[in-house]
Amino acid sequence: ISAIICLENPRQDLARRRVVVAFRGSRSVTNALLDMDIRRIRVPSSRLQPSHHQDQRTILVALKGLTDTLLHPVESLERGAGKLLEVFQGVRVHAGFWQAYDCISEALLETLTDPTLLSPGQPLEFLLTGHSLGGNLSQLLAIELRLRLGPAAPISVYTFGQPRTGNRSWASLYQALIPASFRAVLRNDIVSTMPGPPFYVHGGQEVIMDLGGNVHCNPSFVEKVFRPPRNSVGDHSLDRYLFAVQTALQCRDRQPAWARDEEEPRRRGGGT
């Protein structure tokens, strides 16, 4: 398991700096064995504690209202960290993915939370990305990074062809803490359907892509029902995902100027 970390705009006098963390997908027998370990395990409670009391309150506010999906709904902000830990009791994640993440998480978090990197008054964004298993590692890192840095840190996640990471409680928690998360799926990729529901549920906004350059964000229930079956192993390859992204970018560049002008405000405002 490995990750690539790079710092964009490293000069501290620039208004915007961004750390990009990229994870690769499965490439060895060991990785494959981890992928197949689909037991659901509980994340140690010590790994799910916000660093500061004020961060605990803010995160509780984010979780408030998820009563339909969390096993322990948030009712009062006054219970602080204890109540927050109760919320996490229902969270379960894929055992193999957690084991893969756990073996590199300490070094990653130490690097990403280094005081020399987090200079006061210098904005720093985090962009996490990965293909296949790397997408799951990105999501697991995103939650721990959020809990360590607090709600103000801009964290975005872009994954490609990832399997499901955890159960419904985990997915609800993830979406509350990491709203800027996008999960790209090449139309017929079978790996993105594993492990199956109801024991596992995807987190993040779905983005369906194809090799013709078409991109469809947040498909409706009806669109999901009538989409082609996801039964292709070939569509899971990194090369096909790269081709789909490149084709989509080329199609966008070929748009008429008026179409790009209308799209830009929606993109900045978070629209699709």
PDB file of C-alpha atoms in Angstrom:
ATOM      1  CA  ILE A   1       0.000   0.000   0.000  1.00  0.00           C
ATOM      2  CA  SER A   2       1.405   3.385  -0.942  1.00  0.00           C
ATOM      3  CA  ALA A   3       0.334   6.999  -1.408  1.00  0.00           C
ATOM      4  CA  ILE A   4       1.712   9.979  -3.309  1.00  0.00           C
ATOM      5  CA  ILE A   5       1.572  13.376  -1.575  1.00  0.00           C
ATOM      6  CA  CYS A   6       2.279  16.632  -3.346  1.00  0.00           C
ATOM      7  CA  LEU A   7       1.884  20.282  -2.404  1.00  0.00           C
ATOM      8  CA  GLU A   8       0.559  22.658  -5.051  1.00  0.00           C
ATOM      9  CA  ASN A   9       1.587  26.329  -4.785  1.00  0.00           C
ATOM     10  CA  PRO A  10       4.111  25.642  -1.993  1.00  0.00           C
ATOM     11  CA  ARG A  11       5.094  29.309  -1.574  1.00  0.00           C
ATOM     12  CA  GLN A  12       3.468  30.619   1.582  1.00  0.00           C
ATOM     13  CA  ASP A  13       2.766  34.048   0.082  1.00  0.00           C
ATOM     14  CA  LEU A  14       0.249  32.538  -2.336  1.00  0.00           C
ATOM     15  CA  ALA A  15      -3.410  32.868  -1.418  1.00  0.00           C
ATOM     16  CA  ARG A  16      -4.213  29.240  -2.158  1.00  0.00           C
ATOM     17  CA  ARG A  17      -2.251  26.094  -1.375  1.00  0.00           C
ATOM     18  CA  ARG A  18      -3.468  22.559  -1.901  1.00  0.00           C
ATOM     19  CA  VAL A  19      -2.211  19.171  -0.760  1.00  0.00           C
ATOM     20  CA  VAL A  20      -3.050  16.311  -3.118  1.00  0.00           C
ATOM     21  CA  VAL A  21      -2.948  12.747  -1.794  1.00  0.00           C
ATOM     22  CA  ALA A  22      -3.312   9.952  -4.384  1.00  0.00           C
ATOM     23  CA  PHE A  23      -3.685   6.232  -3.672  1.00  0.00           C
ATOM     24  CA  ARG A  24      -3.231   3.463  -6.214  1.00  0.00           C
ATOM     25  CA  GLY A  25      -5.561   0.495  -6.553  1.00  0.00           C
ATOM     26  CA  SER A  26      -4.900  -3.187  -5.904  1.00  0.00           C
ATOM     27  CA  ARG A  27      -1.767  -4.480  -7.624  1.00  0.00           C
ATOM     28  CA  SER A  28      -0.638  -7.544  -5.668  1.00  0.00           C
ATOM     29  CA  VAL A  29      -1.869 -10.810  -4.198  1.00  0.00           C
ATOM     30  CA  THR A  30      -1.765  -9.199  -0.746  1.00  0.00           C
ATOM     31  CA  ASN A  31      -4.022  -6.383  -1.957  1.00  0.00           C
ATOM     32  CA  ALA A  32      -6.419  -8.914  -3.499  1.00  0.00           C
ATOM     33  CA  LEU A  33      -6.634 -10.851  -0.221  1.00  0.00           C
ATOM     34  CA  LEU A  34      -7.463  -7.623   1.621  1.00  0.00           C
ATOM     35  CA  ASP A  35     -10.153  -6.854  -0.961  1.00  0.00           C
ATOM     36  CA  MET A  36     -11.762 -10.230  -0.283  1.00  0.00           C
ATOM     37  CA  ASP A  37     -11.852  -9.792   3.503  1.00  0.00           C
ATOM     38  CA  ILE A  38     -15.405  -8.414   3.547  1.00  0.00           C
ATOM     39  CA  ARG A  39     -15.977  -8.794   7.286  1.00  0.00           C
ATOM     40  CA  ARG A  40     -17.433  -5.650   8.839  1.00  0.00           C
ATOM     41  CA  ILE A  41     -15.486  -4.328  11.818  1.00  0.00           C
ATOM     42  CA  ARG A  42     -15.845  -1.415  14.211  1.00  0.00           C
ATOM     43  CA  VAL A  43     -13.310   1.373  13.944  1.00  0.00           C
ATOM     44  CA  PRO A  44     -11.485   1.845  17.303  1.00  0.00           C
ATOM     45  CA  SER A  45     -13.168   4.647  19.236  1.00  0.00           C
ATOM     46  CA  SER A  46      -9.787   6.304  19.822  1.00  0.00           C
ATOM     47  CA  ARG A  47      -9.607   6.969  16.065  1.00  0.00           C
ATOM     48  CA  LEU A  48     -12.959   8.769  16.011  1.00  0.00           C
ATOM     49  CA  GLN A  49     -12.406  11.650  18.411  1.00  0.00           C
ATOM     50  CA  PRO A  50     -12.274  15.296  17.294  1.00  0.00           C
ATOM     51  CA  SER A  51      -9.155  17.112  18.440  1.00  0.00           C
ATOM     52  CA  HIS A  52     -10.881  20.050  20.163  1.00  0.00           C
ATOM     53  CA  HIS A  53     -14.085  20.590  22.123  1.00  0.00           C
ATOM     54  CA  GLN A  54     -15.338  23.266  19.733  1.00  0.00           C
ATOM     55  CA  ASP A  55     -14.798  20.876  16.820  1.00  0.00           C
ATOM     56  CA  GLN A  56     -16.871  18.279  18.669  1.00  0.00           C
ATOM     57  CA  ARG A  57     -19.809  20.675  18.897  1.00  0.00           C
ATOM     58  CA  THR A  58     -19.584  21.665  15.236  1.00  0.00           C
ATOM     59  CA  ILE A  59     -19.398  18.066  14.063  1.00  0.00           C
ATOM     60  CA  LEU A  60     -22.387  17.193  16.235  1.00  0.00           C
ATOM     61  CA  VAL A  61     -24.317  19.953  14.493  1.00  0.00           C
ATOM     62  CA  ALA A  62     -23.393  18.374  11.149  1.00  0.00           C
ATOM     63  CA  LEU A  63     -24.649  14.999  12.351  1.00  0.00           C
ATOM     64  CA  LYS A  64     -27.872  16.365  13.809  1.00  0.00           C
ATOM     65  CA  GLY A  65     -30.761  15.340  11.587  1.00  0.00           C
ATOM     66  CA  LEU A  66     -29.353  11.989  10.530  1.00  0.00           C
ATOM     67  CA  THR A  67     -31.773  10.230  12.868  1.00  0.00           C
ATOM     68  CA  ASP A  68     -33.156   7.982  10.150  1.00  0.00           C
ATOM     69  CA  THR A  69     -29.832   6.380   9.337  1.00  0.00           C
ATOM     70  CA  LEU A  70     -27.625   6.566  12.442  1.00  0.00           C
ATOM     71  CA  LEU A  71     -28.219   4.008  15.135  1.00  0.00           C
ATOM     72  CA  HIS A  72     -27.724   6.620  17.835  1.00  0.00           C
ATOM     73  CA  PRO A  73     -29.236   9.933  16.700  1.00  0.00           C
ATOM     74  CA  VAL A  74     -27.847  13.185  18.029  1.00  0.00           C
ATOM     75  CA  GLU A  75     -30.377  14.857  20.325  1.00  0.00           C
ATOM     76  CA  SER A  76     -28.313  17.220  22.435  1.00  0.00           C
ATOM     77  CA  LEU A  77     -25.095  19.097  21.762  1.00  0.00           C
ATOM     78  CA  GLU A  78     -24.329  19.359  25.461  1.00  0.00           C
ATOM     79  CA  ARG A  79     -23.139  15.779  25.803  1.00  0.00           C
ATOM     80  CA  GLY A  80     -19.953  16.568  23.872  1.00  0.00           C
ATOM     81  CA  ALA A  81     -17.486  13.848  22.989  1.00  0.00           C
ATOM     82  CA  GLY A  82     -19.322  11.113  24.881  1.00  0.00           C
ATOM     83  CA  LYS A  83     -22.425  11.497  22.750  1.00  0.00           C
ATOM     84  CA  LEU A  84     -20.319  11.710  19.621  1.00  0.00           C
ATOM     85  CA  LEU A  85     -18.727   8.364  20.434  1.00  0.00           C
ATOM     86  CA  GLU A  86     -22.185   6.858  20.872  1.00  0.00           C
ATOM     87  CA  VAL A  87     -23.009   7.999  17.349  1.00  0.00           C
ATOM     88  CA  PHE A  88     -19.998   6.087  16.089  1.00  0.00           C
ATOM     89  CA  GLN A  89     -21.007   2.822  17.749  1.00  0.00           C
ATOM     90  CA  GLY A  90     -23.117   1.779  14.766  1.00  0.00           C
ATOM     91  CA  VAL A  91     -20.357   2.455  12.227  1.00  0.00           C
ATOM     92  CA  ARG A  92     -18.794  -0.604  10.559  1.00  0.00           C
ATOM     93  CA  VAL A  93     -16.204  -0.692   7.775  1.00  0.00           C
ATOM     94  CA  HIS A  94     -14.704  -3.299   5.447  1.00  0.00           C
ATOM     95  CA  ALA A  95     -12.052  -5.214   7.429  1.00  0.00           C
ATOM     96  CA  GLY A  96      -9.614  -5.548   4.547  1.00  0.00           C
ATOM     97  CA  PHE A  97      -9.811  -1.887   3.564  1.00  0.00           C
ATOM     98  CA  TRP A  98      -9.323  -0.802   7.167  1.00  0.00           C
ATOM     99  CA  GLN A  99      -6.283  -3.074   7.557  1.00  0.00           C
ATOM    100  CA  ALA A 100      -4.748  -1.630   4.387  1.00  0.00           C
ATOM    101  CA  TYR A 101      -5.414   1.920   5.575  1.00  0.00           C
ATOM    102  CA  ASP A 102      -4.259   1.306   9.150  1.00  0.00           C
ATOM    103  CA  CYS A 103      -0.782   0.221   8.065  1.00  0.00           C
ATOM    104  CA  ILE A 104      -0.034   3.645   6.535  1.00  0.00           C
ATOM    105  CA  SER A 105      -2.419   5.984   8.377  1.00  0.00           C
ATOM    106  CA  GLU A 106      -0.013   7.033  11.143  1.00  0.00           C
ATOM    107  CA  ALA A 107       2.662   8.215   8.714  1.00  0.00           C
ATOM    108  CA  LEU A 108       0.059   9.911   6.499  1.00  0.00           C
ATOM    109  CA  LEU A 109      -1.633  11.801   9.305  1.00  0.00           C
ATOM    110  CA  GLU A 110       1.693  12.838  10.826  1.00  0.00           C
ATOM    111  CA  THR A 111       2.745  14.320   7.488  1.00  0.00           C
ATOM    112  CA  LEU A 112      -0.569  16.005   6.679  1.00  0.00           C
ATOM    113  CA  THR A 113      -0.979  17.586  10.131  1.00  0.00           C
ATOM    114  CA  ASP A 114       2.631  18.768  10.440  1.00  0.00           C
ATOM    115  CA  PRO A 115       2.641  22.263  12.018  1.00  0.00           C
ATOM    116  CA  THR A 116       5.110  23.494   9.385  1.00  0.00           C
ATOM    117  CA  LEU A 117       2.556  22.612   6.701  1.00  0.00           C
ATOM    118  CA  LEU A 118      -0.428  24.077   8.543  1.00  0.00           C
ATOM    119  CA  SER A 119       0.880  27.630   8.774  1.00  0.00           C
ATOM    120  CA  PRO A 120      -1.503  30.004  10.619  1.00  0.00           C
ATOM    121  CA  GLY A 121      -3.269  32.371   8.258  1.00  0.00           C
ATOM    122  CA  GLN A 122      -2.249  30.410   5.159  1.00  0.00           C
ATOM    123  CA  PRO A 123      -5.254  28.640   3.557  1.00  0.00           C
ATOM    124  CA  LEU A 124      -4.611  24.970   2.846  1.00  0.00           C
ATOM    125  CA  GLU A 125      -6.934  22.665   0.916  1.00  0.00           C
ATOM    126  CA  PHE A 126      -6.820  18.871   0.856  1.00  0.00           C
ATOM    127  CA  LEU A 127      -7.733  16.854  -2.237  1.00  0.00           C
ATOM    128  CA  LEU A 128      -7.784  13.071  -1.778  1.00  0.00           C
ATOM    129  CA  THR A 129      -8.126  10.720  -4.722  1.00  0.00           C
ATOM    130  CA  GLY A 130      -7.666   7.098  -5.692  1.00  0.00           C
ATOM    131  CA  HIS A 131      -8.727   4.294  -7.998  1.00  0.00           C
ATOM    132  CA  SER A 132     -10.408   1.085  -6.768  1.00  0.00           C
ATOM    133  CA  LEU A 133      -8.938   0.241  -3.328  1.00  0.00           C
ATOM    134  CA  GLY A 134      -7.294   3.658  -3.422  1.00  0.00           C
ATOM    135  CA  GLY A 135     -10.742   5.248  -3.387  1.00  0.00           C
ATOM    136  CA  ASN A 136     -11.619   3.456  -0.154  1.00  0.00           C
ATOM    137  CA  LEU A 137      -8.343   4.559   1.427  1.00  0.00           C
ATOM    138  CA  SER A 138      -9.129   8.147   0.393  1.00  0.00           C
ATOM    139  CA  GLN A 139     -12.499   8.041   2.150  1.00  0.00           C
ATOM    140  CA  LEU A 140     -11.077   6.533   5.345  1.00  0.00           C
ATOM    141  CA  LEU A 141      -8.317   9.149   5.441  1.00  0.00           C
ATOM    142  CA  ALA A 142     -10.815  11.953   4.803  1.00  0.00           C
ATOM    143  CA  ILE A 143     -12.797  11.198   7.967  1.00  0.00           C
ATOM    144  CA  GLU A 144      -9.722  11.009  10.212  1.00  0.00           C
ATOM    145  CA  LEU A 145      -8.316  14.167   8.671  1.00  0.00           C
ATOM    146  CA  ARG A 146     -11.624  15.976   9.274  1.00  0.00           C
ATOM    147  CA  LEU A 147     -11.689  14.901  12.923  1.00  0.00           C
ATOM    148  CA  ARG A 148      -8.099  16.036  13.461  1.00  0.00           C
ATOM    149  CA  LEU A 149      -8.230  19.356  11.616  1.00  0.00           C
ATOM    150  CA  GLY A 150     -11.799  20.352  12.396  1.00  0.00           C
ATOM    151  CA  PRO A 151     -14.740  21.438  10.247  1.00  0.00           C
ATOM    152  CA  ALA A 152     -13.032  24.493   8.747  1.00  0.00           C
ATOM    153  CA  ALA A 153     -10.440  22.547   6.746  1.00  0.00           C
ATOM    154  CA  PRO A 154     -11.469  22.303   3.048  1.00  0.00           C
ATOM    155  CA  ILE A 155     -11.377  18.568   2.223  1.00  0.00           C
ATOM    156  CA  SER A 156     -12.567  17.138  -1.076  1.00  0.00           C
ATOM    157  CA  VAL A 157     -12.486  13.533  -2.294  1.00  0.00           C
ATOM    158  CA  TYR A 158     -12.591  12.211  -5.869  1.00  0.00           C
ATOM    159  CA  THR A 159     -12.575   8.441  -6.325  1.00  0.00           C
ATOM    160  CA  PHE A 160     -12.731   6.207  -9.401  1.00  0.00           C
ATOM    161  CA  GLY A 161     -14.237   2.732  -9.505  1.00  0.00           C
ATOM    162  CA  GLN A 162     -14.130   2.188  -5.772  1.00  0.00           C
ATOM    163  CA  PRO A 163     -16.002  -0.621  -3.976  1.00  0.00           C
ATOM    164  CA  ARG A 164     -18.207   0.143  -0.964  1.00  0.00           C
ATOM    165  CA  THR A 165     -16.331   1.081   2.217  1.00  0.00           C
ATOM    166  CA  GLY A 166     -18.785   0.563   5.085  1.00  0.00           C
ATOM    167  CA  ASN A 167     -22.348   0.136   6.283  1.00  0.00           C
ATOM    168  CA  ARG A 168     -25.242   2.611   6.109  1.00  0.00           C
ATOM    169  CA  SER A 169     -24.226   4.337   9.348  1.00  0.00           C
ATOM    170  CA  TRP A 170     -20.721   4.812   8.035  1.00  0.00           C
ATOM    171  CA  ALA A 171     -22.025   6.222   4.737  1.00  0.00           C
ATOM    172  CA  SER A 172     -24.264   8.705   6.573  1.00  0.00           C
ATOM    173  CA  LEU A 173     -21.411   9.801   8.826  1.00  0.00           C
ATOM    174  CA  TYR A 174     -19.081  10.160   5.857  1.00  0.00           C
ATOM    175  CA  GLN A 175     -21.521  12.288   3.867  1.00  0.00           C
ATOM    176  CA  ALA A 176     -22.131  14.549   6.870  1.00  0.00           C
ATOM    177  CA  LEU A 177     -18.427  15.150   7.471  1.00  0.00           C
ATOM    178  CA  ILE A 178     -17.186  15.139   3.847  1.00  0.00           C
ATOM    179  CA  PRO A 179     -19.935  16.702   1.692  1.00  0.00           C
ATOM    180  CA  ALA A 180     -17.506  17.482  -1.165  1.00  0.00           C
ATOM    181  CA  SER A 181     -17.012  13.855  -2.148  1.00  0.00           C
ATOM    182  CA  PHE A 182     -17.528  12.524  -5.680  1.00  0.00           C
ATOM    183  CA  ARG A 183     -17.451   8.849  -6.655  1.00  0.00           C
ATOM    184  CA  ALA A 184     -16.890   8.341 -10.388  1.00  0.00           C
ATOM    185  CA  VAL A 185     -18.145   5.056 -11.862  1.00  0.00           C
ATOM    186  CA  LEU A 186     -17.506   3.923 -15.421  1.00  0.00           C
ATOM    187  CA  ARG A 187     -20.924   2.807 -16.627  1.00  0.00           C
ATOM    188  CA  ASN A 188     -20.517  -1.006 -16.505  1.00  0.00           C
ATOM    189  CA  ASP A 189     -17.812  -1.336 -13.813  1.00  0.00           C
ATOM    190  CA  ILE A 190     -18.700  -4.428 -11.753  1.00  0.00           C
ATOM    191  CA  VAL A 191     -16.246  -3.694  -8.914  1.00  0.00           C
ATOM    192  CA  SER A 192     -18.196  -0.563  -7.949  1.00  0.00           C
ATOM    193  CA  THR A 193     -21.127  -2.812  -6.960  1.00  0.00           C
ATOM    194  CA  MET A 194     -19.129  -4.749  -4.343  1.00  0.00           C
ATOM    195  CA  PRO A 195     -19.602  -5.684  -1.539  1.00  0.00           C
ATOM    196  CA  GLY A 196     -23.359  -5.719  -1.998  1.00  0.00           C
ATOM    197  CA  PRO A 197     -26.110  -4.038   0.008  1.00  0.00           C
ATOM    198  CA  PRO A 198     -27.704  -4.024   2.546  1.00  0.00           C
ATOM    199  CA  PHE A 199     -24.557  -4.717   4.573  1.00  0.00           C
ATOM    200  CA  TYR A 200     -22.533  -2.179   2.611  1.00  0.00           C
ATOM    201  CA  VAL A 201     -23.625   1.240   1.295  1.00  0.00           C
ATOM    202  CA  HIS A 202     -21.721   3.764  -0.816  1.00  0.00           C
ATOM    203  CA  GLY A 203     -20.762   7.179   0.537  1.00  0.00           C
ATOM    204  CA  GLY A 204     -20.278  10.276  -1.601  1.00  0.00           C
ATOM    205  CA  GLN A 205     -22.102  11.616  -4.669  1.00  0.00           C
ATOM    206  CA  GLU A 206     -22.213   9.213  -7.593  1.00  0.00           C
ATOM    207  CA  VAL A 207     -20.874  10.407 -10.957  1.00  0.00           C
ATOM    208  CA  ILE A 208     -21.552   8.075 -13.893  1.00  0.00           C
ATOM    209  CA  MET A 209     -19.108   8.274 -16.810  1.00  0.00           C
ATOM    210  CA  ASP A 210     -18.739   6.521 -20.149  1.00  0.00           C
ATOM    211  CA  LEU A 211     -16.056   6.296 -22.805  1.00  0.00           C
ATOM    212  CA  GLY A 212     -17.908   8.747 -25.029  1.00  0.00           C
ATOM    213  CA  GLY A 213     -17.256  11.685 -22.707  1.00  0.00           C
ATOM    214  CA  ASN A 214     -20.691  11.755 -21.054  1.00  0.00           C
ATOM    215  CA  VAL A 215     -20.822  12.599 -17.330  1.00  0.00           C
ATOM    216  CA  HIS A 216     -23.972  12.288 -15.221  1.00  0.00           C
ATOM    217  CA  CYS A 217     -23.949  13.478 -11.595  1.00  0.00           C
ATOM    218  CA  ASN A 218     -26.331  12.228  -8.914  1.00  0.00           C
ATOM    219  CA  PRO A 219     -28.576   9.972 -11.041  1.00  0.00           C
ATOM    220  CA  SER A 220     -32.180   9.624  -9.872  1.00  0.00           C
ATOM    221  CA  PHE A 221     -33.684   6.393  -8.553  1.00  0.00           C
ATOM    222  CA  VAL A 222     -35.419   5.750 -11.879  1.00  0.00           C
ATOM    223  CA  GLU A 223     -32.185   6.350 -13.795  1.00  0.00           C
ATOM    224  CA  LYS A 224     -30.400   3.865 -11.557  1.00  0.00           C
ATOM    225  CA  VAL A 225     -33.099   1.231 -12.071  1.00  0.00           C
ATOM    226  CA  PHE A 226     -32.949   1.442 -15.871  1.00  0.00           C
ATOM    227  CA  ARG A 227     -29.201   1.798 -16.312  1.00  0.00           C
ATOM    228  CA  PRO A 228     -27.269  -1.050 -17.995  1.00  0.00           C
ATOM    229  CA  PRO A 229     -26.127  -3.890 -15.709  1.00  0.00           C
ATOM    230  CA  ARG A 230     -22.711  -3.410 -14.169  1.00  0.00           C
ATOM    231  CA  ASN A 231     -21.078  -6.665 -15.193  1.00  0.00           C
ATOM    232  CA  SER A 232     -17.791  -5.636 -16.834  1.00  0.00           C
ATOM    233  CA  VAL A 233     -14.402  -6.336 -15.280  1.00  0.00           C
ATOM    234  CA  GLY A 234     -12.699  -4.508 -18.147  1.00  0.00           C
ATOM    235  CA  ASP A 235     -14.484  -1.255 -17.309  1.00  0.00           C
ATOM    236  CA  HIS A 236     -12.718  -1.280 -13.944  1.00  0.00           C
ATOM    237  CA  SER A 237      -9.259  -0.743 -15.434  1.00  0.00           C
ATOM    238  CA  LEU A 238      -7.436   2.465 -14.589  1.00  0.00           C
ATOM    239  CA  ASP A 239      -6.648   3.020 -18.278  1.00  0.00           C
ATOM    240  CA  ARG A 240     -10.360   3.143 -19.133  1.00  0.00           C
ATOM    241  CA  TYR A 241     -11.068   5.586 -16.322  1.00  0.00           C
ATOM    242  CA  LEU A 242      -8.240   7.843 -17.514  1.00  0.00           C
ATOM    243  CA  PHE A 243      -9.586   7.674 -21.065  1.00  0.00           C
ATOM    244  CA  ALA A 244     -13.119   8.530 -19.860  1.00  0.00           C
ATOM    245  CA  VAL A 245     -11.847  11.553 -17.908  1.00  0.00           C
ATOM    246  CA  GLN A 246      -9.718  12.790 -20.812  1.00  0.00           C
ATOM    247  CA  THR A 247     -12.625  12.381 -23.248  1.00  0.00           C
ATOM    248  CA  ALA A 248     -14.971  14.277 -20.922  1.00  0.00           C
ATOM    249  CA  LEU A 249     -12.479  17.140 -20.634  1.00  0.00           C
ATOM    250  CA  GLN A 250     -12.049  17.264 -24.402  1.00  0.00           C
ATOM    251  CA  CYS A 251     -15.817  17.352 -24.886  1.00  0.00           C
ATOM    252  CA  ARG A 252     -16.075  20.243 -22.451  1.00  0.00           C
ATOM    253  CA  ASP A 253     -13.335  22.137 -24.280  1.00  0.00           C
ATOM    254  CA  ARG A 254     -15.334  21.754 -27.508  1.00  0.00           C
ATOM    255  CA  GLN A 255     -18.435  23.353 -25.990  1.00  0.00           C
ATOM    256  CA  PRO A 256     -19.501  26.701 -27.446  1.00  0.00           C
ATOM    257  CA  ALA A 257     -18.525  29.729 -25.390  1.00  0.00           C
ATOM    258  CA  TRP A 258     -22.116  30.421 -24.277  1.00  0.00           C
ATOM    259  CA  ALA A 259     -22.433  26.911 -22.820  1.00  0.00           C
ATOM    260  CA  ARG A 260     -19.197  27.255 -20.825  1.00  0.00           C
ATOM    261  CA  ASP A 261     -20.303  30.668 -19.546  1.00  0.00           C
ATOM    262  CA  GLU A 262     -23.554  29.158 -18.232  1.00  0.00           C
ATOM    263  CA  GLU A 263     -21.812  26.155 -16.681  1.00  0.00           C
ATOM    264  CA  GLU A 264     -19.138  28.065 -14.767  1.00  0.00           C
ATOM    265  CA  PRO A 265     -21.443  29.711 -12.163  1.00  0.00           C
ATOM    266  CA  ARG A 266     -23.131  26.359 -11.511  1.00  0.00           C
ATOM    267  CA  ARG A 267     -19.763  24.656 -11.017  1.00  0.00           C
ATOM    268  CA  ARG A 268     -18.573  27.287  -8.549  1.00  0.00           C
ATOM    269  CA  GLY A 269     -21.856  27.103  -6.677  1.00  0.00           C
ATOM    270  CA  GLY A 270     -21.689  23.322  -6.380  1.00  0.00           C
ATOM    271  CA  GLY A 271     -24.402  22.634  -8.972  1.00  0.00           C
ATOM    272  CA  THR A 272     -24.262  19.769 -11.413  1.00  0.00           C
TER     273      THR A 272
END
